[in-house]
Amino acid sequence: MNRKYRKTLIAGNWKMNKTPTETKAFMTELKGLLPKGRWCDIALCVPAVCIPAAVRAMRETRVGIGAENCNPNPSGAYTGEVSTAMLVDAGCKYVIIGHSERRAMGETDEEVNAKTKAALEAGLIPIVCCGESLEQREADITEEWISMQIKLALAGISEDKIRKVVIAYEPIWAIGTGRTATPEQAEEVCQLIRTVVRKLFGSKNARATTILYGGSMNDKNAYELLAQPDIDGGLIGGASLVPSKFVKIIEDANQPTA
Ligand code: 13P
């Protein structure tokens, strides 16, 4: 982390977990545990049907609510889809884009780019995900793959919008497996991402970009990961479903930084 130049963000990704009723109970418990004082930005990205309950419960807090996906089109015949304007109107501040689980369902780099632009246009903060598979890491093409994903995701985004984008590095082999990247492995790729952003948008913008690590981050390993200079927060799956664990990670983000 480097709080002098950029925001720290601890974001939860609930994936397909919890009902609206369970959301309300979770948020009530979380509110009771949140540390006092202003430490870092906090987000919870929840299933679309849970957004109203989450927004209602967290209205008076500093926890921002987010969605897990969006459709880039403004409206129309897209059965089952949710637009960025709908998310804004429902009270969302964030939206996760290009998660590897969605890419595995067929989402392309072009769609990730279109969704990122639509989110920015609507005033949402996109959390744009990238990450390599185990095969790619073992074939030593992580650097090329991540650079490509970032370049395609951010293509055509204007310089005045880039600072609103949050990037999340989530190695696929570390998601939901309990096998976290080591702090050094995670730092290496987050640093690479910042270099790619620097080449595209200049050093001031790169220095101001928040880059998260995700993949089995939990209350036990977060401190060490967050101590890395280019890891500005976490995108947390499993551990964000348990209020006490999520709060511990928020507390770990309150460590001294350079
Ligand atoms: P886990 O924290 O459950 O590994 O999930 C990470 C993730 O995919 C967050 O988007």
PDB file of C-alpha atoms and ligand atoms in Angstrom:
ATOM      1  CA  MET A   1       0.000   0.000   0.000  1.00  0.00           C
ATOM      2  CA  ASN A   2       1.020   3.566  -0.398  1.00  0.00           C
ATOM      3  CA  ARG A   3      -1.612   5.767   1.195  1.00  0.00           C
ATOM      4  CA  LYS A   4       0.210   8.933   0.190  1.00  0.00           C
ATOM      5  CA  TYR A   5      -0.530   8.451  -3.479  1.00  0.00           C
ATOM      6  CA  ARG A   6      -3.595   6.243  -3.716  1.00  0.00           C
ATOM      7  CA  LYS A   7      -6.627   4.885  -1.948  1.00  0.00           C
ATOM      8  CA  THR A   8      -6.643   1.603  -0.113  1.00  0.00           C
ATOM      9  CA  LEU A   9      -9.724  -0.482  -0.845  1.00  0.00           C
ATOM     10  CA  ILE A  10     -10.917  -3.623   0.869  1.00  0.00           C
ATOM     11  CA  ALA A  11     -13.661  -5.080  -1.320  1.00  0.00           C
ATOM     12  CA  GLY A  12     -15.750  -8.190  -0.838  1.00  0.00           C
ATOM     13  CA  ASN A  13     -17.078 -10.282  -3.715  1.00  0.00           C
ATOM     14  CA  TRP A  14     -19.928 -12.409  -2.485  1.00  0.00           C
ATOM     15  CA  LYS A  15     -20.294 -14.291  -5.785  1.00  0.00           C
ATOM     16  CA  MET A  16     -23.519 -16.360  -5.730  1.00  0.00           C
ATOM     17  CA  ASN A  17     -23.940 -16.392  -1.977  1.00  0.00           C
ATOM     18  CA  LYS A  18     -26.539 -15.041   0.464  1.00  0.00           C
ATOM     19  CA  THR A  19     -30.200 -14.129   0.037  1.00  0.00           C
ATOM     20  CA  PRO A  20     -31.582 -10.609   0.639  1.00  0.00           C
ATOM     21  CA  THR A  21     -32.669 -11.739   4.126  1.00  0.00           C
ATOM     22  CA  GLU A  22     -29.193 -13.064   4.886  1.00  0.00           C
ATOM     23  CA  THR A  23     -27.729  -9.830   3.497  1.00  0.00           C
ATOM     24  CA  LYS A  24     -29.635  -7.785   6.052  1.00  0.00           C
ATOM     25  CA  ALA A  25     -28.416  -9.980   8.912  1.00  0.00           C
ATOM     26  CA  PHE A  26     -24.814  -9.843   7.668  1.00  0.00           C
ATOM     27  CA  MET A  27     -24.841  -6.051   7.353  1.00  0.00           C
ATOM     28  CA  THR A  28     -26.295  -5.625  10.837  1.00  0.00           C
ATOM     29  CA  GLU A  29     -23.514  -7.772  12.288  1.00  0.00           C
ATOM     30  CA  LEU A  30     -20.849  -6.004  10.205  1.00  0.00           C
ATOM     31  CA  LYS A  31     -21.994  -2.572  11.357  1.00  0.00           C
ATOM     32  CA  GLY A  32     -21.441  -3.619  14.951  1.00  0.00           C
ATOM     33  CA  LEU A  33     -17.868  -4.748  14.211  1.00  0.00           C
ATOM     34  CA  LEU A  34     -16.565  -2.011  11.912  1.00  0.00           C
ATOM     35  CA  PRO A  35     -13.600  -0.152  13.394  1.00  0.00           C
ATOM     36  CA  LYS A  36     -14.199   3.482  14.258  1.00  0.00           C
ATOM     37  CA  GLY A  37     -12.311   6.197  12.409  1.00  0.00           C
ATOM     38  CA  ARG A  38     -11.557   6.506   8.715  1.00  0.00           C
ATOM     39  CA  TRP A  39      -9.047   3.915   7.613  1.00  0.00           C
ATOM     40  CA  CYS A  40      -9.641   2.655   4.109  1.00  0.00           C
ATOM     41  CA  ASP A  41     -12.392   2.462   1.535  1.00  0.00           C
ATOM     42  CA  ILE A  42     -14.656  -0.533   2.007  1.00  0.00           C
ATOM     43  CA  ALA A  43     -16.873  -2.149  -0.614  1.00  0.00           C
ATOM     44  CA  LEU A  44     -19.175  -5.137  -0.693  1.00  0.00           C
ATOM     45  CA  CYS A  45     -20.138  -6.413  -4.135  1.00  0.00           C
ATOM     46  CA  VAL A  46     -23.227  -8.550  -3.797  1.00  0.00           C
ATOM     47  CA  PRO A  47     -25.703 -10.455  -6.001  1.00  0.00           C
ATOM     48  CA  ALA A  48     -28.055  -8.112  -7.889  1.00  0.00           C
ATOM     49  CA  VAL A  49     -31.125  -9.048  -5.833  1.00  0.00           C
ATOM     50  CA  CYS A  50     -29.236  -8.287  -2.595  1.00  0.00           C
ATOM     51  CA  ILE A  51     -28.268  -4.750  -3.644  1.00  0.00           C
ATOM     52  CA  PRO A  52     -31.389  -2.978  -2.254  1.00  0.00           C
ATOM     53  CA  ALA A  53     -31.082  -4.692   1.143  1.00  0.00           C
ATOM     54  CA  ALA A  54     -27.344  -3.980   1.286  1.00  0.00           C
ATOM     55  CA  VAL A  55     -27.735  -0.317   0.302  1.00  0.00           C
ATOM     56  CA  ARG A  56     -30.543   0.199   2.819  1.00  0.00           C
ATOM     57  CA  ALA A  57     -28.563  -1.404   5.645  1.00  0.00           C
ATOM     58  CA  MET A  58     -25.326   0.499   4.963  1.00  0.00           C
ATOM     59  CA  ARG A  59     -26.788   3.915   4.136  1.00  0.00           C
ATOM     60  CA  GLU A  60     -25.284   5.689   7.163  1.00  0.00           C
ATOM     61  CA  THR A  61     -21.910   3.928   6.958  1.00  0.00           C
ATOM     62  CA  ARG A  62     -18.782   4.303   4.846  1.00  0.00           C
ATOM     63  CA  VAL A  63     -19.271   0.906   3.214  1.00  0.00           C
ATOM     64  CA  GLY A  64     -19.970   1.260  -0.508  1.00  0.00           C
ATOM     65  CA  ILE A  65     -22.154  -1.339  -2.185  1.00  0.00           C
ATOM     66  CA  GLY A  66     -21.304  -2.801  -5.558  1.00  0.00           C
ATOM     67  CA  ALA A  67     -22.559  -5.222  -8.189  1.00  0.00           C
ATOM     68  CA  GLU A  68     -20.731  -8.243  -9.562  1.00  0.00           C
ATOM     69  CA  ASN A  69     -21.428  -7.550 -13.233  1.00  0.00           C
ATOM     70  CA  CYS A  70     -23.203  -5.126 -15.563  1.00  0.00           C
ATOM     71  CA  ASN A  71     -24.376  -4.952 -19.152  1.00  0.00           C
ATOM     72  CA  PRO A  72     -22.698  -2.244 -21.252  1.00  0.00           C
ATOM     73  CA  ASN A  73     -25.837  -1.339 -23.206  1.00  0.00           C
ATOM     74  CA  PRO A  74     -28.058   1.483 -21.908  1.00  0.00           C
ATOM     75  CA  SER A  75     -31.326  -0.479 -22.211  1.00  0.00           C
ATOM     76  CA  GLY A  76     -33.163  -2.851 -24.499  1.00  0.00           C
ATOM     77  CA  ALA A  77     -33.766  -6.490 -25.328  1.00  0.00           C
ATOM     78  CA  TYR A  78     -31.162  -8.137 -23.075  1.00  0.00           C
ATOM     79  CA  THR A  79     -33.206 -10.551 -21.005  1.00  0.00           C
ATOM     80  CA  GLY A  80     -31.794 -11.110 -17.546  1.00  0.00           C
ATOM     81  CA  GLU A  81     -29.237  -8.310 -17.743  1.00  0.00           C
ATOM     82  CA  VAL A  82     -28.746  -5.240 -15.531  1.00  0.00           C
ATOM     83  CA  SER A  83     -27.535  -1.868 -16.859  1.00  0.00           C
ATOM     84  CA  THR A  84     -25.133   0.532 -15.209  1.00  0.00           C
ATOM     85  CA  ALA A  85     -27.911   3.147 -14.858  1.00  0.00           C
ATOM     86  CA  MET A  86     -30.000   0.589 -12.934  1.00  0.00           C
ATOM     87  CA  LEU A  87     -27.070  -0.081 -10.600  1.00  0.00           C
ATOM     88  CA  VAL A  88     -26.516   3.620  -9.967  1.00  0.00           C
ATOM     89  CA  ASP A  89     -30.204   4.170  -9.317  1.00  0.00           C
ATOM     90  CA  ALA A  90     -30.218   1.221  -6.896  1.00  0.00           C
ATOM     91  CA  GLY A  91     -27.428   2.905  -4.909  1.00  0.00           C
ATOM     92  CA  CYS A  92     -24.327   1.092  -6.175  1.00  0.00           C
ATOM     93  CA  LYS A  93     -20.927   2.744  -6.099  1.00  0.00           C
ATOM     94  CA  TYR A  94     -18.818  -0.107  -7.500  1.00  0.00           C
ATOM     95  CA  VAL A  95     -19.093  -2.865 -10.081  1.00  0.00           C
ATOM     96  CA  ILE A  96     -16.789  -5.840 -10.583  1.00  0.00           C
ATOM     97  CA  ILE A  97     -15.923  -6.371 -14.243  1.00  0.00           C
ATOM     98  CA  GLY A  98     -14.196  -9.269 -15.967  1.00  0.00           C
ATOM     99  CA  HIS A  99     -13.971 -11.643 -13.036  1.00  0.00           C
ATOM    100  CA  SER A 100     -12.336 -14.901 -14.146  1.00  0.00           C
ATOM    101  CA  GLU A 101     -15.507 -16.797 -13.230  1.00  0.00           C
ATOM    102  CA  ARG A 102     -17.437 -14.650 -15.728  1.00  0.00           C
ATOM    103  CA  ARG A 103     -14.685 -14.917 -18.317  1.00  0.00           C
ATOM    104  CA  ALA A 104     -14.963 -18.700 -17.912  1.00  0.00           C
ATOM    105  CA  MET A 105     -18.652 -18.318 -18.833  1.00  0.00           C
ATOM    106  CA  GLY A 106     -17.602 -16.677 -22.107  1.00  0.00           C
ATOM    107  CA  GLU A 107     -17.005 -13.002 -21.307  1.00  0.00           C
ATOM    108  CA  THR A 108     -14.482 -11.572 -23.759  1.00  0.00           C
ATOM    109  CA  ASP A 109     -11.843  -8.848 -23.422  1.00  0.00           C
ATOM    110  CA  GLU A 110     -13.962  -6.661 -25.731  1.00  0.00           C
ATOM    111  CA  GLU A 111     -16.939  -7.022 -23.385  1.00  0.00           C
ATOM    112  CA  VAL A 112     -14.751  -6.241 -20.383  1.00  0.00           C
ATOM    113  CA  ASN A 113     -13.627  -3.055 -22.144  1.00  0.00           C
ATOM    114  CA  ALA A 114     -17.193  -2.055 -23.081  1.00  0.00           C
ATOM    115  CA  LYS A 115     -18.431  -2.700 -19.532  1.00  0.00           C
ATOM    116  CA  THR A 116     -15.557  -0.704 -18.032  1.00  0.00           C
ATOM    117  CA  LYS A 117     -16.383   2.268 -20.268  1.00  0.00           C
ATOM    118  CA  ALA A 118     -20.115   2.006 -19.509  1.00  0.00           C
ATOM    119  CA  ALA A 119     -19.429   1.850 -15.766  1.00  0.00           C
ATOM    120  CA  LEU A 120     -17.220   4.959 -15.892  1.00  0.00           C
ATOM    121  CA  GLU A 121     -19.761   6.797 -18.008  1.00  0.00           C
ATOM    122  CA  ALA A 122     -22.440   6.046 -15.404  1.00  0.00           C
ATOM    123  CA  GLY A 123     -20.215   7.216 -12.545  1.00  0.00           C
ATOM    124  CA  LEU A 124     -19.545   3.767 -11.096  1.00  0.00           C
ATOM    125  CA  ILE A 125     -16.089   2.666  -9.952  1.00  0.00           C
ATOM    126  CA  PRO A 126     -15.195  -0.378 -12.037  1.00  0.00           C
ATOM    127  CA  ILE A 127     -13.111  -3.065 -10.328  1.00  0.00           C
ATOM    128  CA  VAL A 128     -11.499  -4.600 -13.405  1.00  0.00           C
ATOM    129  CA  CYS A 129     -10.150  -8.118 -12.882  1.00  0.00           C
ATOM    130  CA  CYS A 130      -7.255  -9.882 -14.569  1.00  0.00           C
ATOM    131  CA  GLY A 131      -5.380 -13.061 -13.781  1.00  0.00           C
ATOM    132  CA  GLU A 132      -3.518 -15.985 -15.254  1.00  0.00           C
ATOM    133  CA  SER A 133      -4.286 -19.701 -15.080  1.00  0.00           C
ATOM    134  CA  LEU A 134      -1.906 -22.211 -13.537  1.00  0.00           C
ATOM    135  CA  GLU A 135      -0.974 -23.446 -17.037  1.00  0.00           C
ATOM    136  CA  GLN A 136      -0.070 -19.914 -18.089  1.00  0.00           C
ATOM    137  CA  ARG A 137       2.019 -19.352 -14.966  1.00  0.00           C
ATOM    138  CA  GLU A 138       3.848 -22.640 -15.481  1.00  0.00           C
ATOM    139  CA  ALA A 139       4.438 -21.761 -19.154  1.00  0.00           C
ATOM    140  CA  ASP A 140       5.992 -18.496 -17.931  1.00  0.00           C
ATOM    141  CA  ILE A 141       3.621 -16.267 -19.903  1.00  0.00           C
ATOM    142  CA  THR A 142       2.028 -14.480 -16.906  1.00  0.00           C
ATOM    143  CA  GLU A 143       3.606 -11.150 -17.821  1.00  0.00           C
ATOM    144  CA  GLU A 144       2.425 -11.245 -21.447  1.00  0.00           C
ATOM    145  CA  TRP A 145      -1.060 -12.437 -20.494  1.00  0.00           C
ATOM    146  CA  ILE A 146      -1.658  -9.836 -17.782  1.00  0.00           C
ATOM    147  CA  SER A 147      -0.271  -7.025 -19.963  1.00  0.00           C
ATOM    148  CA  MET A 148      -2.627  -8.044 -22.743  1.00  0.00           C
ATOM    149  CA  GLN A 149      -5.669  -8.256 -20.455  1.00  0.00           C
ATOM    150  CA  ILE A 150      -4.966  -4.812 -18.987  1.00  0.00           C
ATOM    151  CA  LYS A 151      -4.292  -3.171 -22.351  1.00  0.00           C
ATOM    152  CA  LEU A 152      -7.507  -4.583 -23.815  1.00  0.00           C
ATOM    153  CA  ALA A 153      -9.605  -3.765 -20.730  1.00  0.00           C
ATOM    154  CA  LEU A 154      -8.398  -0.148 -20.641  1.00  0.00           C
ATOM    155  CA  ALA A 155      -8.318   0.521 -24.391  1.00  0.00           C
ATOM    156  CA  GLY A 156      -9.815   3.883 -25.322  1.00  0.00           C
ATOM    157  CA  ILE A 157     -10.349   5.062 -21.732  1.00  0.00           C
ATOM    158  CA  SER A 158      -9.623   8.761 -21.370  1.00  0.00           C
ATOM    159  CA  GLU A 159      -6.926  10.067 -19.049  1.00  0.00           C
ATOM    160  CA  ASP A 160      -9.446  11.915 -16.907  1.00  0.00           C
ATOM    161  CA  LYS A 161     -11.295   8.653 -16.192  1.00  0.00           C
ATOM    162  CA  ILE A 162      -8.409   6.280 -15.525  1.00  0.00           C
ATOM    163  CA  ARG A 163      -8.002   7.332 -11.889  1.00  0.00           C
ATOM    164  CA  LYS A 164     -11.512   6.082 -11.173  1.00  0.00           C
ATOM    165  CA  VAL A 165     -10.589   2.567 -12.290  1.00  0.00           C
ATOM    166  CA  VAL A 166      -9.575  -0.024  -9.706  1.00  0.00           C
ATOM    167  CA  ILE A 167      -7.661  -3.027 -11.019  1.00  0.00           C
ATOM    168  CA  ALA A 168      -7.735  -6.403  -9.286  1.00  0.00           C
ATOM    169  CA  TYR A 169      -5.073  -9.038  -9.880  1.00  0.00           C
ATOM    170  CA  GLU A 170      -6.581 -12.440  -9.201  1.00  0.00           C
ATOM    171  CA  PRO A 171      -4.493 -15.441 -10.225  1.00  0.00           C
ATOM    172  CA  ILE A 172      -7.059 -18.085 -11.178  1.00  0.00           C
ATOM    173  CA  TRP A 173      -5.103 -20.815  -9.398  1.00  0.00           C
ATOM    174  CA  ALA A 174      -5.443 -18.920  -6.111  1.00  0.00           C
ATOM    175  CA  ILE A 175      -9.215 -18.317  -6.241  1.00  0.00           C
ATOM    176  CA  GLY A 176     -11.209 -20.396  -3.802  1.00  0.00           C
ATOM    177  CA  THR A 177      -8.359 -22.884  -3.516  1.00  0.00           C
ATOM    178  CA  GLY A 178      -6.786 -21.782  -0.254  1.00  0.00           C
ATOM    179  CA  ARG A 179      -3.560 -21.507  -2.246  1.00  0.00           C
ATOM    180  CA  THR A 180      -2.677 -17.816  -1.972  1.00  0.00           C
ATOM    181  CA  ALA A 181       0.006 -16.229  -4.115  1.00  0.00           C
ATOM    182  CA  THR A 182       3.000 -15.401  -1.946  1.00  0.00           C
ATOM    183  CA  PRO A 183       3.330 -11.683  -1.170  1.00  0.00           C
ATOM    184  CA  GLU A 184       6.317 -11.603  -3.552  1.00  0.00           C
ATOM    185  CA  GLN A 185       4.398 -13.287  -6.391  1.00  0.00           C
ATOM    186  CA  ALA A 186       1.420 -10.978  -5.921  1.00  0.00           C
ATOM    187  CA  GLU A 187       3.631  -7.882  -5.673  1.00  0.00           C
ATOM    188  CA  GLU A 188       5.527  -8.810  -8.825  1.00  0.00           C
ATOM    189  CA  VAL A 189       2.341  -8.872 -10.927  1.00  0.00           C
ATOM    190  CA  CYS A 190       0.749  -5.815  -9.266  1.00  0.00           C
ATOM    191  CA  GLN A 191       3.963  -3.920  -9.994  1.00  0.00           C
ATOM    192  CA  LEU A 192       3.809  -5.107 -13.605  1.00  0.00           C
ATOM    193  CA  ILE A 193       0.203  -3.875 -13.861  1.00  0.00           C
ATOM    194  CA  ARG A 194       1.297  -0.453 -12.614  1.00  0.00           C
ATOM    195  CA  THR A 195       4.040  -0.412 -15.248  1.00  0.00           C
ATOM    196  CA  VAL A 196       1.483  -1.182 -17.966  1.00  0.00           C
ATOM    197  CA  VAL A 197      -0.775   1.631 -16.669  1.00  0.00           C
ATOM    198  CA  ARG A 198       2.255   3.944 -16.623  1.00  0.00           C
ATOM    199  CA  LYS A 199       3.030   3.220 -20.276  1.00  0.00           C
ATOM    200  CA  LEU A 200      -0.597   3.841 -21.241  1.00  0.00           C
ATOM    201  CA  PHE A 201      -1.534   6.780 -19.014  1.00  0.00           C
ATOM    202  CA  GLY A 202       1.701   8.253 -17.615  1.00  0.00           C
ATOM    203  CA  SER A 203       3.436   8.014 -14.270  1.00  0.00           C
ATOM    204  CA  LYS A 204       1.151  10.288 -12.250  1.00  0.00           C
ATOM    205  CA  ASN A 205      -1.904   8.263 -13.174  1.00  0.00           C
ATOM    206  CA  ALA A 206      -0.071   4.981 -12.571  1.00  0.00           C
ATOM    207  CA  ARG A 207       1.002   6.168  -9.126  1.00  0.00           C
ATOM    208  CA  ALA A 208      -2.610   7.060  -8.299  1.00  0.00           C
ATOM    209  CA  THR A 209      -4.164   3.774  -9.474  1.00  0.00           C
ATOM    210  CA  THR A 210      -5.475   1.421  -6.821  1.00  0.00           C
ATOM    211  CA  ILE A 211      -4.452  -2.175  -7.529  1.00  0.00           C
ATOM    212  CA  LEU A 212      -5.943  -5.007  -5.475  1.00  0.00           C
ATOM    213  CA  TYR A 213      -4.881  -8.591  -4.935  1.00  0.00           C
ATOM    214  CA  GLY A 214      -7.507 -11.325  -4.836  1.00  0.00           C
ATOM    215  CA  GLY A 215      -7.293 -15.081  -4.391  1.00  0.00           C
ATOM    216  CA  SER A 216      -7.699 -16.775  -1.029  1.00  0.00           C
ATOM    217  CA  MET A 217      -6.918 -13.549   0.797  1.00  0.00           C
ATOM    218  CA  ASN A 218      -8.114 -13.967   4.353  1.00  0.00           C
ATOM    219  CA  ASP A 219      -7.761 -12.776   7.931  1.00  0.00           C
ATOM    220  CA  LYS A 220      -4.514 -14.780   8.302  1.00  0.00           C
ATOM    221  CA  ASN A 221      -2.540 -13.700   5.225  1.00  0.00           C
ATOM    222  CA  ALA A 222      -3.898 -10.200   4.463  1.00  0.00           C
ATOM    223  CA  TYR A 223      -1.387  -8.262   6.552  1.00  0.00           C
ATOM    224  CA  GLU A 224       1.645  -9.523   4.648  1.00  0.00           C
ATOM    225  CA  LEU A 225      -0.001  -9.075   1.252  1.00  0.00           C
ATOM    226  CA  LEU A 226      -1.120  -5.529   2.089  1.00  0.00           C
ATOM    227  CA  ALA A 227       2.411  -4.674   3.248  1.00  0.00           C
ATOM    228  CA  GLN A 228       3.615  -4.884  -0.370  1.00  0.00           C
ATOM    229  CA  PRO A 229       4.127  -1.467  -1.972  1.00  0.00           C
ATOM    230  CA  ASP A 230       1.985  -2.092  -5.055  1.00  0.00           C
ATOM    231  CA  ILE A 231      -0.867  -3.997  -3.397  1.00  0.00           C
ATOM    232  CA  ASP A 232      -3.415  -1.344  -2.441  1.00  0.00           C
ATOM    233  CA  GLY A 233      -6.087  -3.589  -1.054  1.00  0.00           C
ATOM    234  CA  GLY A 234      -7.913  -6.834  -1.560  1.00  0.00           C
ATOM    235  CA  LEU A 235     -10.784  -8.369  -3.493  1.00  0.00           C
ATOM    236  CA  ILE A 236     -12.010 -10.982  -1.114  1.00  0.00           C
ATOM    237  CA  GLY A 237     -14.327 -13.888  -1.824  1.00  0.00           C
ATOM    238  CA  GLY A 238     -14.863 -16.496   0.888  1.00  0.00           C
ATOM    239  CA  ALA A 239     -13.576 -14.393   3.790  1.00  0.00           C
ATOM    240  CA  SER A 240     -15.975 -11.550   2.893  1.00  0.00           C
ATOM    241  CA  LEU A 241     -18.918 -13.784   3.776  1.00  0.00           C
ATOM    242  CA  VAL A 242     -17.942 -13.799   7.461  1.00  0.00           C
ATOM    243  CA  PRO A 243     -18.188 -10.379   9.171  1.00  0.00           C
ATOM    244  CA  SER A 244     -15.404 -11.017  11.711  1.00  0.00           C
ATOM    245  CA  LYS A 245     -12.940 -12.168   9.035  1.00  0.00           C
ATOM    246  CA  PHE A 246     -13.776  -9.281   6.714  1.00  0.00           C
ATOM    247  CA  VAL A 247     -13.319  -6.785   9.548  1.00  0.00           C
ATOM    248  CA  LYS A 248      -9.951  -8.314  10.476  1.00  0.00           C
ATOM    249  CA  ILE A 249      -8.770  -7.695   6.887  1.00  0.00           C
ATOM    250  CA  ILE A 250      -9.993  -4.080   7.128  1.00  0.00           C
ATOM    251  CA  GLU A 251      -7.988  -3.737  10.342  1.00  0.00           C
ATOM    252  CA  ASP A 252      -4.923  -5.219   8.623  1.00  0.00           C
ATOM    253  CA  ALA A 253      -5.173  -2.442   6.049  1.00  0.00           C
ATOM    254  CA  ASN A 254      -4.479   0.036   8.858  1.00  0.00           C
ATOM    255  CA  GLN A 255      -0.785  -0.791   9.028  1.00  0.00           C
ATOM    256  CA  PRO A 256       1.989   1.770   8.657  1.00  0.00           C
ATOM    257  CA  THR A 257       3.058   2.372   5.069  1.00  0.00           C
ATOM    258  CA  ALA A 258       6.101   3.922   3.455  1.00  0.00           C
TER     259      ALA A 258
HETATM  260  P1  13P B   1     -11.580 -16.244  -2.679  1.00  0.00           P
HETATM  261  O1  13P B   1     -11.176 -15.144  -1.748  1.00  0.00           O
HETATM  262  O2  13P B   1     -12.736 -17.050  -2.186  1.00  0.00           O
HETATM  263  O3  13P B   1     -10.400 -17.064  -3.121  1.00  0.00           O
HETATM  264  O4  13P B   1     -12.132 -15.508  -4.001  1.00  0.00           O
HETATM  265  C1  13P B   1     -11.359 -14.531  -4.581  1.00  0.00           C
HETATM  266  C2  13P B   1     -12.168 -13.876  -5.620  1.00  0.00           C
HETATM  267  O5  13P B   1     -12.452 -14.450  -6.664  1.00  0.00           O
HETATM  268  C3  13P B   1     -12.645 -12.510  -5.370  1.00  0.00           C
HETATM  269  O6  13P B   1     -13.164 -11.931  -6.521  1.00  0.00           O
END
